[in-house]
Structure formats: structure tokens, C-alpha cells
Short mmCIF file of C-alpha atoms in Angstrom, two decimals:
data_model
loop_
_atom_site.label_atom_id
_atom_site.label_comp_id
_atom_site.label_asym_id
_atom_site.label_seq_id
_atom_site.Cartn_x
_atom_site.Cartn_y
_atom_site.Cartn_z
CA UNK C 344 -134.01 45.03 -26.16
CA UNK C 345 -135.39 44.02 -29.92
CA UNK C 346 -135.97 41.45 -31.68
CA UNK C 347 -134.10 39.94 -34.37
CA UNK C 348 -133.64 36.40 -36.63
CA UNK C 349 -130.00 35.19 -36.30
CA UNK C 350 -128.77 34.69 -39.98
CA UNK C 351 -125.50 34.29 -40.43
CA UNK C 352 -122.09 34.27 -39.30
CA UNK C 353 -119.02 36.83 -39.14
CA UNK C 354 -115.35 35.12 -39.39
CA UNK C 355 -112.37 37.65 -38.40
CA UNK C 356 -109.62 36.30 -37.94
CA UNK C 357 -107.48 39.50 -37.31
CA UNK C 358 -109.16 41.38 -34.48
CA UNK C 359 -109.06 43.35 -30.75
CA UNK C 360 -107.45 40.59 -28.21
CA UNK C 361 -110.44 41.39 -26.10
CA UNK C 362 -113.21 39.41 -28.44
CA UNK C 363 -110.92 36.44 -29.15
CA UNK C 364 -113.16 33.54 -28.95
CA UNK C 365 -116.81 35.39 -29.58
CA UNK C 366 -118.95 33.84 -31.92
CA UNK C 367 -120.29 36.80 -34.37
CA UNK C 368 -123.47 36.69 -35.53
CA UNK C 369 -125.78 38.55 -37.84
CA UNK C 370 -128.92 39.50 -36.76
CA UNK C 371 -131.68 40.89 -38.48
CA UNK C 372 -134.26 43.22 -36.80
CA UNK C 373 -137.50 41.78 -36.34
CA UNK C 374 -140.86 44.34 -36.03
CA UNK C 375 -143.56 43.41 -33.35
CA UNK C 376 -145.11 40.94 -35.67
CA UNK C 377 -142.58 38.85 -36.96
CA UNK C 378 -141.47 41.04 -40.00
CA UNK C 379 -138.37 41.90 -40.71
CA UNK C 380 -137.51 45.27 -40.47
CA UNK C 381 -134.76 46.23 -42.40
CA UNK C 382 -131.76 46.46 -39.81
CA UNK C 383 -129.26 44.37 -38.93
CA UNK C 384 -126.37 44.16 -36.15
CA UNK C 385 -123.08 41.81 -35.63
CA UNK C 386 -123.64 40.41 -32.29
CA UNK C 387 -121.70 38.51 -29.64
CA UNK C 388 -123.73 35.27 -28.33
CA UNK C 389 -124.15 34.80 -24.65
CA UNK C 390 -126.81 31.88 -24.71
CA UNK C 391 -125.52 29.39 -27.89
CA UNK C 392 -127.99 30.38 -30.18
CA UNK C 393 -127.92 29.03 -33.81
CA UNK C 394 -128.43 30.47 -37.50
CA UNK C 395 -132.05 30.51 -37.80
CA UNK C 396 -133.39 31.08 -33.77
CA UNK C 397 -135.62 34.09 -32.58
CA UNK C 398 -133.22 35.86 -30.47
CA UNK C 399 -133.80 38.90 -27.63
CA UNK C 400 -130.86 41.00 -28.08
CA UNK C 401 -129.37 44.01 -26.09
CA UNK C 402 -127.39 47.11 -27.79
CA UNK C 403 -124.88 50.18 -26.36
CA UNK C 404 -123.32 49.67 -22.94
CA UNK C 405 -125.87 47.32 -21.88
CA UNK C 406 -124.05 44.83 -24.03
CA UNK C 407 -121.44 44.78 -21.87
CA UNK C 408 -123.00 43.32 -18.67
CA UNK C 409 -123.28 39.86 -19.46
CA UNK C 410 -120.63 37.33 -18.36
CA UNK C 411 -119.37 36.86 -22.08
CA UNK C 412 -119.10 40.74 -22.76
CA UNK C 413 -118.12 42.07 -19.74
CA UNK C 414 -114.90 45.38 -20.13
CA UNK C 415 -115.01 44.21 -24.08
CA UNK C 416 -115.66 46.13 -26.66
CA UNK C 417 -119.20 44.73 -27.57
CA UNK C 418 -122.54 47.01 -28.52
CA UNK C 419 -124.86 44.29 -29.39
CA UNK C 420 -125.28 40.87 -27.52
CA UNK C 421 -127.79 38.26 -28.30
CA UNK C 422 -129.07 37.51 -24.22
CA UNK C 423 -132.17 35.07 -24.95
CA UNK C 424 -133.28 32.59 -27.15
CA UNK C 425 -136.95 33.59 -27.73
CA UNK C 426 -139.95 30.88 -27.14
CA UNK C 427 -142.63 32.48 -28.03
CA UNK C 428 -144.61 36.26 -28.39
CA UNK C 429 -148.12 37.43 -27.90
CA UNK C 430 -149.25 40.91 -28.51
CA UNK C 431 -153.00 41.33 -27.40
CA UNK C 432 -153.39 37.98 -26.54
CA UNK C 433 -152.51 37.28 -29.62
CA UNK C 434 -149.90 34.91 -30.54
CA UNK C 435 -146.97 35.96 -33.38
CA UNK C 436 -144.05 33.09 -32.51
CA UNK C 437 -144.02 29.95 -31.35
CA UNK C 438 -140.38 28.35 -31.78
CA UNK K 1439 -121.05 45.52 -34.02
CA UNK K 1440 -121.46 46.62 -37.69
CA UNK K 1441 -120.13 45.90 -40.83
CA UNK K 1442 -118.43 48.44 -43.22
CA UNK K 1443 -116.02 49.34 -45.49
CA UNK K 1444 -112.68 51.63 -45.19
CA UNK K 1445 -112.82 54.18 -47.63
CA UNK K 1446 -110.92 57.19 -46.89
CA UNK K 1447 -108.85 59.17 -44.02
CA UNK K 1448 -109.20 62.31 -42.07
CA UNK K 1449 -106.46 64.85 -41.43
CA UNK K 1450 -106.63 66.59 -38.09
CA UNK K 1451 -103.90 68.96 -36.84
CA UNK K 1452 -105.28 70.80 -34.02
CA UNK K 1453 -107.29 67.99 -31.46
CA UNK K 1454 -108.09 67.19 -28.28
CA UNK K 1455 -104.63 66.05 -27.41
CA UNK K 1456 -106.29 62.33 -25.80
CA UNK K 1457 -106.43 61.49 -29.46
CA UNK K 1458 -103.04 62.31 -30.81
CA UNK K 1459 -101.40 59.53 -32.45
CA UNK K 1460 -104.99 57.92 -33.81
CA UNK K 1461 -105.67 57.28 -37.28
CA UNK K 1462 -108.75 58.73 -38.74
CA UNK K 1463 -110.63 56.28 -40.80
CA UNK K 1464 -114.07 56.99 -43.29
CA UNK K 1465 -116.05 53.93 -42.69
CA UNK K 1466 -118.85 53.01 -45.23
CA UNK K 1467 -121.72 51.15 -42.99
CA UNK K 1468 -122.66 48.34 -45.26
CA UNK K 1469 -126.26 46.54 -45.18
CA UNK K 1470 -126.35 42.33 -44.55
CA UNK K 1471 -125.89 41.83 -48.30
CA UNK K 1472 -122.91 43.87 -48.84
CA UNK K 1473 -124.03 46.96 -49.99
CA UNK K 1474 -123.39 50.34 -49.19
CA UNK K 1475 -126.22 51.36 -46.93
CA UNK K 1476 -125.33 55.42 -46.79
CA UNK K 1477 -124.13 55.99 -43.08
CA UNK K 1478 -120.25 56.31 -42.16
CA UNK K 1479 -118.56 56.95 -39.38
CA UNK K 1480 -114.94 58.37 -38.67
CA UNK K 1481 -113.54 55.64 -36.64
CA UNK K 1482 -110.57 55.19 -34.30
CA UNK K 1483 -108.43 51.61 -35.53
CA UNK K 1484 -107.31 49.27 -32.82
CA UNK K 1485 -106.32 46.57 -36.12
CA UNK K 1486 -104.43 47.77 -38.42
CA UNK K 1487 -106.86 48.55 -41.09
CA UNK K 1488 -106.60 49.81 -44.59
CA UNK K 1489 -108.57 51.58 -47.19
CA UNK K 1490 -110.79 49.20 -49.27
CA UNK K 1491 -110.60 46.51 -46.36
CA UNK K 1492 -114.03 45.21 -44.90
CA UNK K 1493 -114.07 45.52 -40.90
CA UNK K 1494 -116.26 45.36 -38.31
CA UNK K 1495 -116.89 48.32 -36.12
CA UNK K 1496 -118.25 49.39 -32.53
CA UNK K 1497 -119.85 52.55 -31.47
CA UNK K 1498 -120.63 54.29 -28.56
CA UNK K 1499 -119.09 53.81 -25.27
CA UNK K 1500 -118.02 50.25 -26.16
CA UNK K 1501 -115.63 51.76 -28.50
CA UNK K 1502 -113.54 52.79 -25.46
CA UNK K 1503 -112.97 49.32 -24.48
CA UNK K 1504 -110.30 48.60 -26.79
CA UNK K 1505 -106.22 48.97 -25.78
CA UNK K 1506 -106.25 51.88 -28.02
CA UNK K 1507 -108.93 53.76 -27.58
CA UNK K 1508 -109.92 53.38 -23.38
CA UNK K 1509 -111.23 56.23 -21.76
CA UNK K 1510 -110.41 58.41 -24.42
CA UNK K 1511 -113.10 60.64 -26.57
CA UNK K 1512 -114.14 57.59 -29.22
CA UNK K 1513 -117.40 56.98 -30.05
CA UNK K 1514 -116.49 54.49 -33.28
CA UNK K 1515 -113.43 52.07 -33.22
CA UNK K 1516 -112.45 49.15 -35.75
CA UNK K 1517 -112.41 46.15 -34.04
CA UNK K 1518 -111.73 43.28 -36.87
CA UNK K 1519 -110.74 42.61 -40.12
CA UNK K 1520 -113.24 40.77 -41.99
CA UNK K 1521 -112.28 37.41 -43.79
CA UNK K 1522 -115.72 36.46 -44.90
CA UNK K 1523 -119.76 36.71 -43.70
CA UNK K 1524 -122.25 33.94 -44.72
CA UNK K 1525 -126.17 34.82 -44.35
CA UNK K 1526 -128.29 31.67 -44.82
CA UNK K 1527 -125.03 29.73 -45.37
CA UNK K 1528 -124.16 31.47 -48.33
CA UNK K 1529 -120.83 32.91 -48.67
CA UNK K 1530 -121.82 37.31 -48.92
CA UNK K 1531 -117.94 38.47 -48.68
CA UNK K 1532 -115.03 36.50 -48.54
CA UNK K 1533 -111.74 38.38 -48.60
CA UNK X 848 -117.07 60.37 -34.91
CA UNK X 849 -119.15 62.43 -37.60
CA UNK X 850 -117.78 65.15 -39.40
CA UNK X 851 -120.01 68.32 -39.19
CA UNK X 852 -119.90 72.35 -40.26
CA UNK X 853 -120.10 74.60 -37.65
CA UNK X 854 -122.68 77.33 -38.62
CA UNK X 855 -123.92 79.07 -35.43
CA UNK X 856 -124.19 79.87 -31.75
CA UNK X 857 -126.47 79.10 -29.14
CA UNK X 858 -126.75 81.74 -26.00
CA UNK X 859 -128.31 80.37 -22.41
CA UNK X 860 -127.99 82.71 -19.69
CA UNK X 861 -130.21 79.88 -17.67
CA UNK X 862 -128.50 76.75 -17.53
CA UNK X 863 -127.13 73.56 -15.51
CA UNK X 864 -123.87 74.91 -13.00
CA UNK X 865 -121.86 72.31 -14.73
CA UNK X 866 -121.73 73.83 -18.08
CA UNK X 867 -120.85 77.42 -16.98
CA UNK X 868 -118.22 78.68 -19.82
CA UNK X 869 -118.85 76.73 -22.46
CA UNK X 870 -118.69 77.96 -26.07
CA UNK X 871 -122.15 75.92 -27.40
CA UNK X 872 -122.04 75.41 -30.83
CA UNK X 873 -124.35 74.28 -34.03
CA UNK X 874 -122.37 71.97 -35.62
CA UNK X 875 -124.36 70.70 -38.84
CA UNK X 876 -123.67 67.26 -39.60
CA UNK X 877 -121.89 66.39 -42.92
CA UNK X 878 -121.83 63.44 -45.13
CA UNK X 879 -118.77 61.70 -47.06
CA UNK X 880 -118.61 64.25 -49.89
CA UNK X 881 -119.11 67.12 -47.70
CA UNK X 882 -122.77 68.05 -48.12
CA UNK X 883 -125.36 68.57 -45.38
CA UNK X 884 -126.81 65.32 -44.23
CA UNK X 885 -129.55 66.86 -42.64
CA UNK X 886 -129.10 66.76 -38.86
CA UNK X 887 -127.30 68.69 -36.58
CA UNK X 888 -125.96 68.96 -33.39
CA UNK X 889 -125.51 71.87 -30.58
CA UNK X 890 -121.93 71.12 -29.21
CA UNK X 891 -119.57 71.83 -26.75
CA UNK X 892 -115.48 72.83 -28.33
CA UNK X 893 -112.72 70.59 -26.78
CA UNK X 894 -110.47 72.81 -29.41
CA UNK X 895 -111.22 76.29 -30.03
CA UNK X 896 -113.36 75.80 -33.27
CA UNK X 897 -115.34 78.59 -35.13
CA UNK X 898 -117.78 79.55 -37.20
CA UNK X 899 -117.28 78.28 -40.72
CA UNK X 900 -114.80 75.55 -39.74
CA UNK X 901 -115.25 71.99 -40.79
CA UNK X 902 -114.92 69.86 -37.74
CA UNK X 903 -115.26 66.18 -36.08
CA UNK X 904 -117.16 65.77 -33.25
CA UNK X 905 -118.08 62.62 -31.19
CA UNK X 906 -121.18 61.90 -29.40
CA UNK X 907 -122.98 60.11 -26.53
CA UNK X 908 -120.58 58.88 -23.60
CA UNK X 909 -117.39 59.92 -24.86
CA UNK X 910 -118.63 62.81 -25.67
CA UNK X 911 -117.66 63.22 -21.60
CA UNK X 912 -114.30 62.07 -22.23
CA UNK X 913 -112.22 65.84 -23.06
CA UNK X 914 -110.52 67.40 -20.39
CA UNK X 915 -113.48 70.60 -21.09
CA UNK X 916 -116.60 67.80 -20.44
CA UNK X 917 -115.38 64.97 -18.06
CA UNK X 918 -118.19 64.21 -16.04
CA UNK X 919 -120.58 66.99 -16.95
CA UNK X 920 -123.64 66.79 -18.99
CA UNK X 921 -122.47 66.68 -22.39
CA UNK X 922 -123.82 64.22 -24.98
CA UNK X 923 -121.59 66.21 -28.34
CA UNK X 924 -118.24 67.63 -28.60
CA UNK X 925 -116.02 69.30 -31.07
CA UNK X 926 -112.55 66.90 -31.03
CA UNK X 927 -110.73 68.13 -33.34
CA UNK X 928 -110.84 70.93 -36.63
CA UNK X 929 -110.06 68.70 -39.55
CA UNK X 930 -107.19 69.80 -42.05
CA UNK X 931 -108.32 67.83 -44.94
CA UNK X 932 -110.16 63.96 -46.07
CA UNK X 933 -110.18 61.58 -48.72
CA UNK X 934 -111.92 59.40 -49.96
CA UNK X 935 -110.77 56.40 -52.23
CA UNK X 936 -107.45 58.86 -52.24
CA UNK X 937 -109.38 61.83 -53.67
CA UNK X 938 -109.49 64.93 -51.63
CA UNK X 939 -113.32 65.56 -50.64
CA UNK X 940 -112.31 68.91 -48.50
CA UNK X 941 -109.00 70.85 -47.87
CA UNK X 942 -109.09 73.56 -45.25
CA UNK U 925 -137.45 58.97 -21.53
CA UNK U 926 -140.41 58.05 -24.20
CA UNK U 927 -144.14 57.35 -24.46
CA UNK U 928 -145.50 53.94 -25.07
CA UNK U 929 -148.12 51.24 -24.91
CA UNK U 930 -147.65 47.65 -23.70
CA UNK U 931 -149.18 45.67 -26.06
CA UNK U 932 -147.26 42.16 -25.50
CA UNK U 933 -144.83 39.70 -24.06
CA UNK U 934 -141.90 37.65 -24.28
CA UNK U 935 -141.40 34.49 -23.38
CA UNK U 936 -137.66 33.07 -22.95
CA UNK U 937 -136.92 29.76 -21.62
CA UNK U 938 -133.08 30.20 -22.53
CA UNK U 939 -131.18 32.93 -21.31
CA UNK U 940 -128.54 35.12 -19.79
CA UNK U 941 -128.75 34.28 -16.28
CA UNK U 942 -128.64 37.53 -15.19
CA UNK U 943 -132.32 38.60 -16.63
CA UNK U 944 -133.90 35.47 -14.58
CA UNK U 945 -137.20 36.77 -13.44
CA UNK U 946 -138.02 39.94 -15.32
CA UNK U 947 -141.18 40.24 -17.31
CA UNK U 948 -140.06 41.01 -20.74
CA UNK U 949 -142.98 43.62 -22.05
CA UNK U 950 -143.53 44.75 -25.44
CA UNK U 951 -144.18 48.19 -25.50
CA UNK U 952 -144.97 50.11 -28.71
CA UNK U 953 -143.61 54.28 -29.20
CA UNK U 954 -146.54 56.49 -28.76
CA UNK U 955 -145.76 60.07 -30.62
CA UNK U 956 -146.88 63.46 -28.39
CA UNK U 957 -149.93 62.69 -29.83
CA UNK U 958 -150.88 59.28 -28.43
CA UNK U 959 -150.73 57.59 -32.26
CA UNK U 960 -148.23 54.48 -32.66
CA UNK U 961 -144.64 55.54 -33.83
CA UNK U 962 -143.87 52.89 -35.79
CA UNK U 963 -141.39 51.54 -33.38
CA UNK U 964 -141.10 49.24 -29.95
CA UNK U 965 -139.16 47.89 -27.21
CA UNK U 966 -139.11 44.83 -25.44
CA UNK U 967 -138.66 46.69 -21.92
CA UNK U 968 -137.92 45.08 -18.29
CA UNK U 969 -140.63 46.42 -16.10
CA UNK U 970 -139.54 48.19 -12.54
CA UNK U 971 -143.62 49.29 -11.62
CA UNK U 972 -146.02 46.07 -12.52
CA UNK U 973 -147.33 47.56 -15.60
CA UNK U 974 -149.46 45.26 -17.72
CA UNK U 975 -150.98 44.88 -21.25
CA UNK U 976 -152.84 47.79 -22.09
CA UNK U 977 -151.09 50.33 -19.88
CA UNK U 978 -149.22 54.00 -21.14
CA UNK U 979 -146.09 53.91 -19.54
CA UNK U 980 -142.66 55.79 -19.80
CA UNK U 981 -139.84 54.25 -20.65
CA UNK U 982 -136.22 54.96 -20.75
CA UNK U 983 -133.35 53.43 -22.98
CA UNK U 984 -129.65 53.34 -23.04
CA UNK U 985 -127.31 52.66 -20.24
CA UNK U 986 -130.44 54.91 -18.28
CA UNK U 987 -132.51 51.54 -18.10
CA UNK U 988 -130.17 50.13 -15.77
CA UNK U 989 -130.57 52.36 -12.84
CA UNK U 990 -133.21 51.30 -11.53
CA UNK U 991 -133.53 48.31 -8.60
CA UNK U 992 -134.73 45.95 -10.72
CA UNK U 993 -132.10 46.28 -13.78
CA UNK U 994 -128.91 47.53 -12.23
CA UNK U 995 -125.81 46.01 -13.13
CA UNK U 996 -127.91 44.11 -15.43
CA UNK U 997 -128.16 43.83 -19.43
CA UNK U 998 -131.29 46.26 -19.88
CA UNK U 999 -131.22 48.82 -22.41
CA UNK U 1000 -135.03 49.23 -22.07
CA UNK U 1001 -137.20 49.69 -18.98
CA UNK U 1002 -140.50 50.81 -17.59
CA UNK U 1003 -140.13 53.48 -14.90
CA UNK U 1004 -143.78 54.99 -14.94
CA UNK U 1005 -147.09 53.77 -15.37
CA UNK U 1006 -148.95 57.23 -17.31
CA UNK U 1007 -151.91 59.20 -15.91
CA UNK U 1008 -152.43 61.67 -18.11
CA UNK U 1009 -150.35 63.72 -20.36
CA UNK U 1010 -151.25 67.52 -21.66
CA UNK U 1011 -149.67 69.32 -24.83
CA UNK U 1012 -150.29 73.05 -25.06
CA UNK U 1013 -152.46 72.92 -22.20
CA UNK U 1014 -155.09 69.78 -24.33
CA UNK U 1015 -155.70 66.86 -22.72
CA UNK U 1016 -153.95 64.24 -25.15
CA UNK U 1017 -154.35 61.36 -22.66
CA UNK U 1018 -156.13 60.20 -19.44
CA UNK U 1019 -155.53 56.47 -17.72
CA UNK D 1426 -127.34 68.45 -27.77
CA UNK D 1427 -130.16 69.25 -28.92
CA UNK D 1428 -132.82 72.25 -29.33
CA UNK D 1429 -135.99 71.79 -28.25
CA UNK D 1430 -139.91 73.82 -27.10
CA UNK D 1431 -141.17 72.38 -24.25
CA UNK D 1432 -145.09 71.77 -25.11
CA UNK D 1433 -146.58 69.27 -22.26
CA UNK D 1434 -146.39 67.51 -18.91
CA UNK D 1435 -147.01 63.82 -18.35
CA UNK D 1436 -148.62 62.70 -14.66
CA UNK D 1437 -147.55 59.85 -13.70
CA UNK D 1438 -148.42 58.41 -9.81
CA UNK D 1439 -146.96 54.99 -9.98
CA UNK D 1440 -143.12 55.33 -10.87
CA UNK D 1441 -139.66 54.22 -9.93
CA UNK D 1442 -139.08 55.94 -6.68
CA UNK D 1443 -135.66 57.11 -8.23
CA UNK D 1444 -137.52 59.20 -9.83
CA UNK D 1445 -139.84 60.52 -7.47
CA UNK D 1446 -140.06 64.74 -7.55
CA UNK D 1447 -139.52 64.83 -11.07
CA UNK D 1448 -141.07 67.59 -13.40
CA UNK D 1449 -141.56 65.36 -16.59
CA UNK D 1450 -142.09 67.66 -19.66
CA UNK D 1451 -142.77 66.73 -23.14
CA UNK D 1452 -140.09 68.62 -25.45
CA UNK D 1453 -140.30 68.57 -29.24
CA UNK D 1454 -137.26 68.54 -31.08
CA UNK D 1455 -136.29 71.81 -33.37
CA UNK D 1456 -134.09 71.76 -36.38
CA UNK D 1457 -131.35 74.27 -36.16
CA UNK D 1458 -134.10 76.59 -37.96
CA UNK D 1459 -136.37 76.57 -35.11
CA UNK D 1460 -139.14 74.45 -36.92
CA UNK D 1461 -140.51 71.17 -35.37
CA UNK D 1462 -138.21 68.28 -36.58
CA UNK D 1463 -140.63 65.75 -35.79
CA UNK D 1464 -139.32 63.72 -32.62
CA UNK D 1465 -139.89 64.51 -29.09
CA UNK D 1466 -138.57 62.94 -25.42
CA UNK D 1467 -139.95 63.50 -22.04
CA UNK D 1468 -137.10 65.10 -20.30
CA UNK D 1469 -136.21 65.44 -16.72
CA UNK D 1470 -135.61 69.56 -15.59
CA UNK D 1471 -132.19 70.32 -14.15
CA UNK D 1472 -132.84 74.50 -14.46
CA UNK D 1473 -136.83 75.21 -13.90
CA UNK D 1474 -138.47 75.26 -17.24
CA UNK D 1475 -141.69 75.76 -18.34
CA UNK D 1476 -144.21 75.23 -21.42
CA UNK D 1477 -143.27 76.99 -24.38
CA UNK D 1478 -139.91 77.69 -23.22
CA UNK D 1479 -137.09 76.37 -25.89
CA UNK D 1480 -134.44 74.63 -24.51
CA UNK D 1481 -131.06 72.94 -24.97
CA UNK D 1482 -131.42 69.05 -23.77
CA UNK D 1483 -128.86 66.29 -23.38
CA UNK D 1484 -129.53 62.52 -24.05
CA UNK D 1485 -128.14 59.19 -23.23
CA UNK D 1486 -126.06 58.50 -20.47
CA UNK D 1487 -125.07 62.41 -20.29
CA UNK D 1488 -128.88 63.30 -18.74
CA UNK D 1489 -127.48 61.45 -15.80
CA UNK D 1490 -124.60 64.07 -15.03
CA UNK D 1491 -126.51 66.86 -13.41
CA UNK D 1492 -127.28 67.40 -9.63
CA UNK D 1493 -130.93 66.40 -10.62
CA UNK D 1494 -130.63 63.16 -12.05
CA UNK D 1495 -126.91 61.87 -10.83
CA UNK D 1496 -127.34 57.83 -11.14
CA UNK D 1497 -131.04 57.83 -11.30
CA UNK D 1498 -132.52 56.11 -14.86
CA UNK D 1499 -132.99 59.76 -16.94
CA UNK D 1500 -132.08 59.61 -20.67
CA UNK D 1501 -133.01 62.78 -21.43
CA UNK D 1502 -132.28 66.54 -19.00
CA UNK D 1503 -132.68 70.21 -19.90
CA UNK D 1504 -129.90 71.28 -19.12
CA UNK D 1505 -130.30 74.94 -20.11
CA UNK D 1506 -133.19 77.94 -20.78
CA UNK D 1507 -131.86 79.55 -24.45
CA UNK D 1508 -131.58 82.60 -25.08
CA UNK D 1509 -131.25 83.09 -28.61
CA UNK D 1510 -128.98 81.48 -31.47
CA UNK D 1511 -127.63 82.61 -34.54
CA UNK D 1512 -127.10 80.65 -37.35
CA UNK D 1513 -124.19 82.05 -39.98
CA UNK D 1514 -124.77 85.51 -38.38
CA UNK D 1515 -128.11 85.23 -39.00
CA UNK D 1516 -130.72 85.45 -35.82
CA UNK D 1517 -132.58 82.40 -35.83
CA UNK D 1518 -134.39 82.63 -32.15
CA UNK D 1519 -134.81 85.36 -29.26
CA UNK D 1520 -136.35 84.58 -26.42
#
């Protein structure tokens, strides 16, 4: 899983049957220390988060095995809203 | 999921015959901002896409979870047409 | 799918049981307007490809997803020889 | 499956219900040479391994077969907590 | 696929018991010129190889599709010893 900043949003309204009601969002990649890190991905949202949250997302199949995603065609899902991050004791985010 | 734009076609006579029928379609990844950020892929189309159009795209095995393209050799399949993105609530691409 | 040259030929008399008798190719990996993007691949042929011929080949899962590579260890395979593409409706390549 | 060091964690109040109960570790790529990589992972962890620790990791659909993560949406786990590791016959690392 | 010289072992006591019986070797990635490309994986061994060996190895879900490493968490198998390859009629490697 990675890190990323939700940013924005993704409206389609001609699309696969199988995502009908997803809410797409664009993530940015976050680095181990809060940066971020030049990447992005469209994902699908299985825990409500909102434009601006911390986020723990999964990518490939993985994607797939969350109640929203499940047999769709989905390679990035956003699976936790993030509280907080230490590396070495340190601490990088606190929501 | 990805964003990108259509820009060309492939031409493929002689194929594995599980893809017969597909069209081939040059997708430009694009960054968050919507520029051109120097990948493609060749990508099955389960929408309807054209050439100049701004989609959104899967890859890997989740791009076999679409009506066109299950359990067949596709690693990259269009899965929307894109009406508009917003990043930080201002409007990147609107159709 | 990526489009790709093939330039060579690898030879294992070693190998897994599961990939007995097949042709393994080095498919170089192209970009849009045909020039070598640097990587490469070592492939198995769904289609009969050869040395010289321009060529799309998927990756990862579906790579396992040809009647030659269902279920066996193969993360690349040659899909298809390609005929001709375009991009923005001028021809990049014409077999 | 890769080298890495766990140098963090991740704390997640909010999320898929599916992931209740793993540790979420950040683990940082170690090249051959036991230097950072530049990249990380935040991995599940199937073996107890703690801050500090070389472990191996796999990715991909690979991270969920293990007990822990099966069925589960984990692209990233810890399988192996590192003794040693030798390159050309060199000691590069020792727990 | 890729090419690959298998330069280390990694030792690891404490492990997924999946995995248990494993040869772990550290393989650096070639270019299809036979120079080191930079990357490397720790690979599972489906055909008995040893240091300094080069080798043709499959990532991703593939690694899991030999007898050695059917539904255990491997992203990465040598699947075959090499013998030599050519590259535009040109011999690149002999063993």
C-alpha cells in the first residue's frame, strides 16, 4: 500500500456498467515524510474519504478485494483514512 | 485508474484470435494537471472511445474485468469517458 | 499492451517443465513514434512472430491468458504482429 | 520478493473492514547493497517484525497468500524477517 | 521476462511457513546487452540455480505458476538456466 493526499475528483459520466456509482478520486503519491512524490492514481473510495484526507491506498488486483471493488474493473482503491505516521519514533502526520 | 488521452490506433492482422474484434487504441498517460506525462499504453475499449477524447484507463489484471475484455489477454482497457477533473476544486479538464 | 521490436533469441536448455517449447523472445520495447524506449522484455509468441517484426505484447496476468501460456509461468507475451499505427491520423509505422 | 527496512507505522482509525487488526509497517527498499532505494511500502506483517528489522517483502497479488492477508486487500507484505544476506560470496548484511 | 545473474543468498530463519524450503537468491537485472540494469529481486528457484548463473525470471502473479511456488506469496521465480541469446544475429551471451 502507499500513501497519497486525495485532491480532486474525476466525473465520467459515460463509463463500464461495472463502476456505476464509484466516487473517483485523485490521489497524489505521498513519500515517507509527507512529500509529495510526483505520482498520481484515479481511485475508487471504499471508506468516504474527502478532498484533502491522508489516505492508505491499495493498487493491481488487490484493489479488487474490498466490498466496493469486488469482480470490477478497479486497480487502485483508497482502503483507510490515515490518522497519523511515525518513522523512528518520529512523528510525520497527525490528521 | 489513470488518466490519458486517445491519440492514435493500431492495426493488427495476424493475433491471438481471443482478441479479434478489439479496437486498438494509443493512449497518452497524462499527469494530474493535464499534461502529457510520456507513457502510453495500447488499450482494449469497453466505451466507445475516440481519438482526441480524454478517458480513464485500467491496467493489469483489472483490465479483464470489463464485459469486453474478461479473461481475455488485456493488460490496459478504457473504462470512461472523461467529462471533467477538478484538483483543489479547480476545474483541470472539462470536456 | 506495449508495442515492442523483436530483436533476438534467448536459448535455456534448463528450465521450468511448464515452458517446454516455447519460442522465448527479446522483444525491445517501443515508444509512440517508434523509437526504443529503453526497456525490454524476453517473451513468449502467442502468434508466430520473428526477428525484425514490430509487435504488441501484453504483460503481467494476462500475459497467462493465450491459449500457448494459460496457467504457466509467463509474465510477457507476443499478441499480435502489428500491420501498421497512427497517431493523430499520421502513420508512425507500416509493415 | 525485495529487501527492506522497517522504519515506521501507520495508524488508521477508519478503514476497510477487512484490514481490522494488521499492523500497517513502513518499510523502506534496501538495494543489493543494504543502501535506501529511494522507495517504500506500507506492508501488512505475517512474522512480528518490528522497527528496525531487514525483512523481505513481496508485492502484487503475491502479498495475499499468506494467512494473514488472503482474500484480503494487501498488495504489500512481510514474509521474512533477514539474517544475513551475501553478494559474490561478501557479507553485505548480518541481523 | 526478464534476464538476470544470480549474485547472492539471503538467510532468513523467521518466515512465512509458505515459504519454508525456499532457496532465496539475489538476481540482478541485465539489459538485453548483458550489462547490469540496475534493479534486482530476490527470487524463488523453480530449476536449481546457482551464483553467477544468468537466468530468465518471471514476476508478478506469474512466479506463482510453477510446481515450486503454486499459491504460496512468490513475486518473483527462475524459471529457467540460459544458455545463450542472440541479439539481431549477434551473440550477446554463452554460457
Amino acid at each position: 500500500m502507499l500513501l497519497g493526499r486525495v485532491t480532486g475528483t474525476v466525473v465520467a459520466s459515460r463509463k463500464e456498467p461495472l463502476i456505476e456509482g464509484w466516487k473517483l478520486l485523485v490521489v497524489r503519491q505521498l513519500d515517507a515524510e509527507n512529500r509529495e512524490a510526483g505520482g498520481y492514481v484515479v481511485a475508487a473510495d471504499a471508506v468516504g474519504a474527502g478532498v484533502g484526507e491522508v489516505v492508505l491506498y491499495a493498487t493491481g488486483s488487490s484493489a479488487r478485494n474490498t466490498e466496493t471493488t469486488r469482480d470490477r474493473p478497479c486497480d487502485a482503491v483508497i482502503m483507510a483514512i490515515v490518522d497519523e505516521w511515525e518513522i523512528g519514533g518520529r512523528e510525520v502526520y497527525r490528521k
